[in-house]
JSON list of C-alpha atoms in Angstrom, two decimals:
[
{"chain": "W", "resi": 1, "resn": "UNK", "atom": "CA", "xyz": [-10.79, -0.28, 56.28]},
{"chain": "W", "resi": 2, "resn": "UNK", "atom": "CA", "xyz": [-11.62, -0.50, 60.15]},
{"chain": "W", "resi": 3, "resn": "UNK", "atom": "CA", "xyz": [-8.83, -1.64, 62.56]},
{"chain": "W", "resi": 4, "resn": "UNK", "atom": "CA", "xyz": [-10.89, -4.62, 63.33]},
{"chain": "W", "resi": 5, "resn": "UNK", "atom": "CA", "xyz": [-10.83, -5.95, 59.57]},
{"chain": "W", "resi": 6, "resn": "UNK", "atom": "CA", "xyz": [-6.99, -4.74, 59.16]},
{"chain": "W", "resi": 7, "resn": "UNK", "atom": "CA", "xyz": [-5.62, -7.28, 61.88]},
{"chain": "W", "resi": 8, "resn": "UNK", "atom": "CA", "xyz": [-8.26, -9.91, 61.07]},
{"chain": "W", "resi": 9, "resn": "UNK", "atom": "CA", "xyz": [-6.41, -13.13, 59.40]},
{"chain": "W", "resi": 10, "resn": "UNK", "atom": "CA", "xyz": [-7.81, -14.66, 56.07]},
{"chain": "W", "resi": 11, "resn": "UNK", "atom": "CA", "xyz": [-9.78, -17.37, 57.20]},
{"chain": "W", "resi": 12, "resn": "UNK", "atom": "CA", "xyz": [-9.41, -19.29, 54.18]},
{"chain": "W", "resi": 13, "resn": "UNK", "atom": "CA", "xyz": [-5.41, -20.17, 54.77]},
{"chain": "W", "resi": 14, "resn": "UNK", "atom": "CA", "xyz": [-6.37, -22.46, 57.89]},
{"chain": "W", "resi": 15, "resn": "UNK", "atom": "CA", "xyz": [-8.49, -24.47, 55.10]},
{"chain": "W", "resi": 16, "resn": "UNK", "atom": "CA", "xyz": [-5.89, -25.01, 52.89]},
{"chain": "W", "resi": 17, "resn": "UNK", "atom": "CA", "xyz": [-4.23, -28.51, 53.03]},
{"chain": "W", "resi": 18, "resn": "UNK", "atom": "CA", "xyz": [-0.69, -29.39, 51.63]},
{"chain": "W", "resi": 19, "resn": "UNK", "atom": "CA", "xyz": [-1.23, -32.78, 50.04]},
{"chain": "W", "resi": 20, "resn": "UNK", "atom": "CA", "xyz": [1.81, -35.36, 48.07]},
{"chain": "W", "resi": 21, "resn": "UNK", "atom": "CA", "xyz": [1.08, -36.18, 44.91]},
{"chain": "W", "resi": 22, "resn": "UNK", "atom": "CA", "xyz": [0.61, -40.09, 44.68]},
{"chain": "W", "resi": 23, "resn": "UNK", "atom": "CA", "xyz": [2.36, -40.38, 41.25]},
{"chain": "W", "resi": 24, "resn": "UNK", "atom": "CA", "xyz": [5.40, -37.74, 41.94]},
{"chain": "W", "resi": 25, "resn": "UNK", "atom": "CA", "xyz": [5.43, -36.85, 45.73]},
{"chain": "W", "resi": 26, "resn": "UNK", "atom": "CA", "xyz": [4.72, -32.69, 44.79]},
{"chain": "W", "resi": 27, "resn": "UNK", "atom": "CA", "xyz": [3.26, -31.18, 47.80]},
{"chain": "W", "resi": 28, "resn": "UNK", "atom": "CA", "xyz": [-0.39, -29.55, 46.57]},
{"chain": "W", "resi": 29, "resn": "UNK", "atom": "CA", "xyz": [-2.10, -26.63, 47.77]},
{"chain": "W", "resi": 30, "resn": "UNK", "atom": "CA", "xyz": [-5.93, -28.13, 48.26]},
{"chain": "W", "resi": 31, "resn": "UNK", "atom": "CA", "xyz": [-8.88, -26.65, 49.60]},
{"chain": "W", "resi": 32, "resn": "UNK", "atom": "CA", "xyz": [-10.17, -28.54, 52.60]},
{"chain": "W", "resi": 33, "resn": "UNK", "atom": "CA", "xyz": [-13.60, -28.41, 50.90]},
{"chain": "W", "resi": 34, "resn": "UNK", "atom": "CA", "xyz": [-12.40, -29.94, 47.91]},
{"chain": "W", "resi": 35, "resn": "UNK", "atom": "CA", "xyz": [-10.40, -32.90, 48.41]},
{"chain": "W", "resi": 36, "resn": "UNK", "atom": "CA", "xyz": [-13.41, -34.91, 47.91]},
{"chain": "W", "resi": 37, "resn": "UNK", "atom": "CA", "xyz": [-13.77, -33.24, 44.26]},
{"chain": "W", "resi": 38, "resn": "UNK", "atom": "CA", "xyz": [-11.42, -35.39, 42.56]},
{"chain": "W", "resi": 39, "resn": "UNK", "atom": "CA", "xyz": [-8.57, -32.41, 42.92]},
{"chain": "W", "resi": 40, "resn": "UNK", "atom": "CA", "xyz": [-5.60, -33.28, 40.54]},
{"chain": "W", "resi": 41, "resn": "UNK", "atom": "CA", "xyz": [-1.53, -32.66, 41.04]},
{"chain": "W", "resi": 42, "resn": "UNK", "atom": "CA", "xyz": [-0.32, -29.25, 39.47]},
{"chain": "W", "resi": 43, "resn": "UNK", "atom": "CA", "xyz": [2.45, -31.03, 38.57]},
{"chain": "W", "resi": 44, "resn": "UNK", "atom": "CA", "xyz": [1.47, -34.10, 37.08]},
{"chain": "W", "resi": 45, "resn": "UNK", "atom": "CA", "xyz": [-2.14, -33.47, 36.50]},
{"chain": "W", "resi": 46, "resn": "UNK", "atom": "CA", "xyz": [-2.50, -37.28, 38.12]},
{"chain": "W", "resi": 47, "resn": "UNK", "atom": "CA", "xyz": [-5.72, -38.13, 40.65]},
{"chain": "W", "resi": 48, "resn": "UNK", "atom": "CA", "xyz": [-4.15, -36.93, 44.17]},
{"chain": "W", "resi": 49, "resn": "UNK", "atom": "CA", "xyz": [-6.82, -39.62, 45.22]},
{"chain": "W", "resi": 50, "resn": "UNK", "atom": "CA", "xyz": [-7.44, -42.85, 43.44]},
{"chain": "W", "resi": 51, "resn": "UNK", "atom": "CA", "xyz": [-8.16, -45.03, 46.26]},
{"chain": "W", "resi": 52, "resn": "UNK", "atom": "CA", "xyz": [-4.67, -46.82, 45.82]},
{"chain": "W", "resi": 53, "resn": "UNK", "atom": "CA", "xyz": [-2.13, -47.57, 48.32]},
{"chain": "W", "resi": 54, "resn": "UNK", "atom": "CA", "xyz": [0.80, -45.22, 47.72]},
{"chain": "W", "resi": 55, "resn": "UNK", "atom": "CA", "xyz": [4.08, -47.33, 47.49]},
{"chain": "W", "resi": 56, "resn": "UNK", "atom": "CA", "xyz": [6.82, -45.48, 49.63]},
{"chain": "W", "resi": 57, "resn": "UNK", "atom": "CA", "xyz": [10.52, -45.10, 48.86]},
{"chain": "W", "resi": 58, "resn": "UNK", "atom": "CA", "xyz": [13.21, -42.99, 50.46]},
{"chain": "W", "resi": 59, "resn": "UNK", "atom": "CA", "xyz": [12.59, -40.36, 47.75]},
{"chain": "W", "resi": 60, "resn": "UNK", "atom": "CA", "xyz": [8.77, -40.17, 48.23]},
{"chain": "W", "resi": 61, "resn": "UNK", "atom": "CA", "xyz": [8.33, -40.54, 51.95]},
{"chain": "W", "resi": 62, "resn": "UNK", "atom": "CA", "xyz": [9.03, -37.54, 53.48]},
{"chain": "W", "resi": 63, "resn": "UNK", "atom": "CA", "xyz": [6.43, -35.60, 51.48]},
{"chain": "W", "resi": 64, "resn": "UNK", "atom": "CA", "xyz": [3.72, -38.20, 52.15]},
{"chain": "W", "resi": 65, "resn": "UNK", "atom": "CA", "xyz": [4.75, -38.25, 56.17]},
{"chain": "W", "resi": 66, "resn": "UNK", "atom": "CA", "xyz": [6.74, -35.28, 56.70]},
{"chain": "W", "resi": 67, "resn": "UNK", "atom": "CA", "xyz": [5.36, -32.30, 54.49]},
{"chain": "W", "resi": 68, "resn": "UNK", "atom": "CA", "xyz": [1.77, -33.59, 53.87]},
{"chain": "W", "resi": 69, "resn": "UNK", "atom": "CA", "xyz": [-0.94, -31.97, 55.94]},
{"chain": "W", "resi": 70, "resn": "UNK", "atom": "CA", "xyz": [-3.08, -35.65, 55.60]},
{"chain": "W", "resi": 71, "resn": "UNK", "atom": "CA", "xyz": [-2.43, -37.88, 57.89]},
{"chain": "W", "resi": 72, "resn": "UNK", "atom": "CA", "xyz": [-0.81, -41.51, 56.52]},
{"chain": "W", "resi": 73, "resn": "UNK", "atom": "CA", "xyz": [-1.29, -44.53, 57.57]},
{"chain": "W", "resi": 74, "resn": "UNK", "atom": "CA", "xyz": [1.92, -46.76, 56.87]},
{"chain": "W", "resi": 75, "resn": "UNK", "atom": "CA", "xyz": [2.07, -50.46, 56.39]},
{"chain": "W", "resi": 76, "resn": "UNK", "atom": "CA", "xyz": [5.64, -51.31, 57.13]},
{"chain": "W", "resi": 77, "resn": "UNK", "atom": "CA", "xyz": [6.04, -54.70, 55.64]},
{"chain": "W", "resi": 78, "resn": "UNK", "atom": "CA", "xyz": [8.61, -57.01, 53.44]},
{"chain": "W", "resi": 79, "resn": "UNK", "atom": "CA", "xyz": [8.38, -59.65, 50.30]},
{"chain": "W", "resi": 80, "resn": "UNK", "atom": "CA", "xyz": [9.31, -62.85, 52.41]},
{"chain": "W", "resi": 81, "resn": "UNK", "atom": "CA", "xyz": [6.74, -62.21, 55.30]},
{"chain": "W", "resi": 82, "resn": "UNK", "atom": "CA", "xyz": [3.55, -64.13, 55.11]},
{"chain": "W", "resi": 83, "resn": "UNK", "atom": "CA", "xyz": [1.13, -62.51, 56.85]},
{"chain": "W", "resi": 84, "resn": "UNK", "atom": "CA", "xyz": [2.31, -59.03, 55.43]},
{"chain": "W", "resi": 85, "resn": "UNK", "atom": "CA", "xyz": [1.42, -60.73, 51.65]},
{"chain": "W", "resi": 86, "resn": "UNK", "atom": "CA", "xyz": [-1.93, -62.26, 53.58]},
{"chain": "W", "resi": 87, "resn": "UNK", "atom": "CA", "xyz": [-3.09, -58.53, 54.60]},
{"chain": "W", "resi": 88, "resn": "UNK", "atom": "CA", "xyz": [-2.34, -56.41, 51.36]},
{"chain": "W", "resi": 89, "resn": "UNK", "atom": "CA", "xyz": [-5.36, -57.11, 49.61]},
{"chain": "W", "resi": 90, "resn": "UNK", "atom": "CA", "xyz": [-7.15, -56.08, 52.85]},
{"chain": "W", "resi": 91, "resn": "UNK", "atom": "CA", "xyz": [-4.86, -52.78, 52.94]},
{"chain": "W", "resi": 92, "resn": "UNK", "atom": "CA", "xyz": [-5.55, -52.11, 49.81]},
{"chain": "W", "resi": 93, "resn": "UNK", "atom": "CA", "xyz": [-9.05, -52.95, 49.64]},
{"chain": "W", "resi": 94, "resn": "UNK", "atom": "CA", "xyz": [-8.80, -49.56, 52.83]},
{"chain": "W", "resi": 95, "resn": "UNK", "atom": "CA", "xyz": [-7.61, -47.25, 50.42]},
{"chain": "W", "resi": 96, "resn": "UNK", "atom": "CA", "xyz": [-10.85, -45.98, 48.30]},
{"chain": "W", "resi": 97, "resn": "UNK", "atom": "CA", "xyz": [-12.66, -46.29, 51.78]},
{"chain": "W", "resi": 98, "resn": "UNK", "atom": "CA", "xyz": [-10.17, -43.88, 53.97]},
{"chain": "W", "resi": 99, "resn": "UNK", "atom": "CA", "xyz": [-9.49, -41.08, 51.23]},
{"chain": "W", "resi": 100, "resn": "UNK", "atom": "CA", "xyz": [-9.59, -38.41, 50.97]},
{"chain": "W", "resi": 101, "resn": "UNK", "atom": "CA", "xyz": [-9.32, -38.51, 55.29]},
{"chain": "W", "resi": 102, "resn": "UNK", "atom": "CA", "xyz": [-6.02, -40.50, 55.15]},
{"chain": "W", "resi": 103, "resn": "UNK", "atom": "CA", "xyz": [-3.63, -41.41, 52.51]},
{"chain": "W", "resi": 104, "resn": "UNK", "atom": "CA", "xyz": [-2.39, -45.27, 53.01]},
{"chain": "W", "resi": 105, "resn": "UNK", "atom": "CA", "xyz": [0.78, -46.38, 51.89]},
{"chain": "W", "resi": 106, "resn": "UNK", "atom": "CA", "xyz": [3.56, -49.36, 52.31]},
{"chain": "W", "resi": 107, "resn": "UNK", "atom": "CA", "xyz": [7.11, -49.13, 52.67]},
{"chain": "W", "resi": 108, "resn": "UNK", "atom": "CA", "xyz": [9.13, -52.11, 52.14]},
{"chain": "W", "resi": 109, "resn": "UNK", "atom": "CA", "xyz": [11.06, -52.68, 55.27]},
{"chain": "W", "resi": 110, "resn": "UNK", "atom": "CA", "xyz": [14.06, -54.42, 53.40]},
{"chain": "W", "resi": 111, "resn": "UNK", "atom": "CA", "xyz": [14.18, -51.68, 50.80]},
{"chain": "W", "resi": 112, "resn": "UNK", "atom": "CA", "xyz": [14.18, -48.75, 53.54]},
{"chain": "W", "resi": 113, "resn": "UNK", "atom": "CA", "xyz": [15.60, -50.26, 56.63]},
{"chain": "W", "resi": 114, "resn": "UNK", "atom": "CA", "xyz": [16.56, -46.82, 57.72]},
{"chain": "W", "resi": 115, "resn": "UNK", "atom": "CA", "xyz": [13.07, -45.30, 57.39]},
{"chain": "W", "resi": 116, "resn": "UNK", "atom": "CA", "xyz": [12.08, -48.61, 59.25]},
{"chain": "W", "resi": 117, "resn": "UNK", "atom": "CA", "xyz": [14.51, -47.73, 62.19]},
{"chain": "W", "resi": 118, "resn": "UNK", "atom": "CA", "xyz": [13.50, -44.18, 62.63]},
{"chain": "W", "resi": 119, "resn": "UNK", "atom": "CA", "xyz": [10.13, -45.51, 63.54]},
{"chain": "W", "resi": 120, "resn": "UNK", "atom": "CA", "xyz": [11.28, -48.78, 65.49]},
{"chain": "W", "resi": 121, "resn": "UNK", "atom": "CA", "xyz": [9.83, -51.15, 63.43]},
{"chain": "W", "resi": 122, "resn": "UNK", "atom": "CA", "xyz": [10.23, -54.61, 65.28]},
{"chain": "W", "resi": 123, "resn": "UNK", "atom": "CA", "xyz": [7.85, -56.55, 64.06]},
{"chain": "W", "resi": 124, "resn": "UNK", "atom": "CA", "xyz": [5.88, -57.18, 60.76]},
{"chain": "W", "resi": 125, "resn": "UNK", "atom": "CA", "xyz": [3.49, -56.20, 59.38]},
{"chain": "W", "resi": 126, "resn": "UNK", "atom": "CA", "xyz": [3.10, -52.82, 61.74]},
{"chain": "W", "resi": 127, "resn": "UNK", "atom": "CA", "xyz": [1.00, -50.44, 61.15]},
{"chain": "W", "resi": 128, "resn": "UNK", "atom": "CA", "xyz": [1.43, -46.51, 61.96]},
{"chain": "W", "resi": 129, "resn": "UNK", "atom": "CA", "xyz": [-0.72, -43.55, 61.31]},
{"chain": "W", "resi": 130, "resn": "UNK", "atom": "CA", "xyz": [1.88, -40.64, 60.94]},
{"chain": "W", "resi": 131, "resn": "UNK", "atom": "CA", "xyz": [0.92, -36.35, 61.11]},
{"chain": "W", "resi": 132, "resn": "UNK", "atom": "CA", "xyz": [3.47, -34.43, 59.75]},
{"chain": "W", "resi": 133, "resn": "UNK", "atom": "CA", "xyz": [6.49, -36.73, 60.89]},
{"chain": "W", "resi": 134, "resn": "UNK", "atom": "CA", "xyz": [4.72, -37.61, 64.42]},
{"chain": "W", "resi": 135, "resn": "UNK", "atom": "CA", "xyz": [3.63, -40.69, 65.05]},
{"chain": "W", "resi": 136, "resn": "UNK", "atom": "CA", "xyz": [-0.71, -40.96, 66.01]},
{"chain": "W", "resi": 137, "resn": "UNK", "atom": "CA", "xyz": [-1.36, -44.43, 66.51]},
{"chain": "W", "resi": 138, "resn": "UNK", "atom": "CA", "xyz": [0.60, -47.94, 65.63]},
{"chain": "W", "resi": 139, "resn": "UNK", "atom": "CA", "xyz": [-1.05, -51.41, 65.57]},
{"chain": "W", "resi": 140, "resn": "UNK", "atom": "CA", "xyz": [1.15, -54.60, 64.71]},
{"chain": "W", "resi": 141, "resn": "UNK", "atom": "CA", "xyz": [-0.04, -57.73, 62.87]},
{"chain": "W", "resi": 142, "resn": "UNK", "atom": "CA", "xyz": [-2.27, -58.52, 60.16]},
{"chain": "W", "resi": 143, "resn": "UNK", "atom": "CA", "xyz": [-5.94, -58.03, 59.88]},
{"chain": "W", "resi": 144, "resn": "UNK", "atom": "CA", "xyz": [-8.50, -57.57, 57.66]},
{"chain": "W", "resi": 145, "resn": "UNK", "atom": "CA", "xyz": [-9.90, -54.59, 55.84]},
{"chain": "W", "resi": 146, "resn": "UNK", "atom": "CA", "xyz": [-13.10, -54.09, 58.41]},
{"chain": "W", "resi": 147, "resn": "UNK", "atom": "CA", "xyz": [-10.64, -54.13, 61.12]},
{"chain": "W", "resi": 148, "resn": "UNK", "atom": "CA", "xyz": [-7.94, -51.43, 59.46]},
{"chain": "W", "resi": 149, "resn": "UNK", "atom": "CA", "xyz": [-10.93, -49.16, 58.48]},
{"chain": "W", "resi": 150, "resn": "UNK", "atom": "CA", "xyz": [-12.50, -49.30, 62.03]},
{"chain": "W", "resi": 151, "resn": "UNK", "atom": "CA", "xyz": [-8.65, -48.81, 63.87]},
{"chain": "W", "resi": 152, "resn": "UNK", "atom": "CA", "xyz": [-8.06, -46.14, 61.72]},
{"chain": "W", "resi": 153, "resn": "UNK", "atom": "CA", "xyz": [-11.50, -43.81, 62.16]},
{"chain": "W", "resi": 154, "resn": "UNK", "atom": "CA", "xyz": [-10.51, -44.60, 65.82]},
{"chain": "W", "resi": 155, "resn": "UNK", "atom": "CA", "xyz": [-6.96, -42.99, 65.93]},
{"chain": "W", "resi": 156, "resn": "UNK", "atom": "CA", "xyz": [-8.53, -40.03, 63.89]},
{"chain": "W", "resi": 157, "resn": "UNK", "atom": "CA", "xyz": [-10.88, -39.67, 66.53]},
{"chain": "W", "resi": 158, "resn": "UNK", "atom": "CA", "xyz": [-8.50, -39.47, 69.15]},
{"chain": "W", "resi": 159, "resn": "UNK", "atom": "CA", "xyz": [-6.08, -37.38, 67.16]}
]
């Protein structure tokens, strides 16, 4: 083995992704090159993308924003708002069009005020596109699916 090939890193760990399970929030090993092949938990054996809105609790979150390599795009929302109800068909209409780039998902502000608070949610519906706990991009108020695809291919650009 030449010195050259001895300190050379494998090139194939940079392409691996850690991805949350939808169904049970396990963190997957994925190939970059795969997670458009329909790659499945190890865990669960579920879709890790079904083109469904994942719903966020307390004991899912921080493996779909914290340990997850994707990027997810939150809708912080709540039950009695009205134009939160008005825009979930359009957020969820995103989901089969974003992934396997971005996971979306919607945490129920009422439910997880505290997860809420660490991000300053003021106002709702807000939006935020979160890396590995840091926040990318945040839009607030409702809008329709044309407009959440197009402002999120535009924070992934700048990201």
């Amino acid at each position: 083995m030449s010195d050259s090939t001895a300190n050379r890193q494998p090139e194939a760990s940079a392409e691996i992704l850690l991805v949350a399970c939808p169904i049970d929030a396990s963190v997957n090993r994925v190939p970059r090159a795969k997670l458009d092949r329909s790659p499945k938990c190890g865990k669960c054996h579920a879709p890790l993308f079904a083109g469904k809105v994942v719903e966020l609790t307390g004991a899912t979150f921080d493996s779909h924003a914290l340990k997850s390599d994707l990027p997810i795009v939150i809708d912080f929302w709540a039950e009695w708002c009205g134009p939160c109800r008005t825009m979930t068909p359009n957020f969820e209409t995103a989901a089969p069009r974003l992934e396997p780039r971005v996971r979306l998902g919607k945490l129920d502000t009422e439910a997880e005020p505290a997860i809420a608070g660490r991000y300053g949610i003021r106002s709702i519906p807000s939006i935020i596109m979160i890396r590995k706990g840091q926040e990318m991009a945040r839009t607030s108020g409702a809008m329709p699916t044309s407009a959440i695809v197009e402002w999120v291919e535009q924070a992934l650009k700048r990201a």
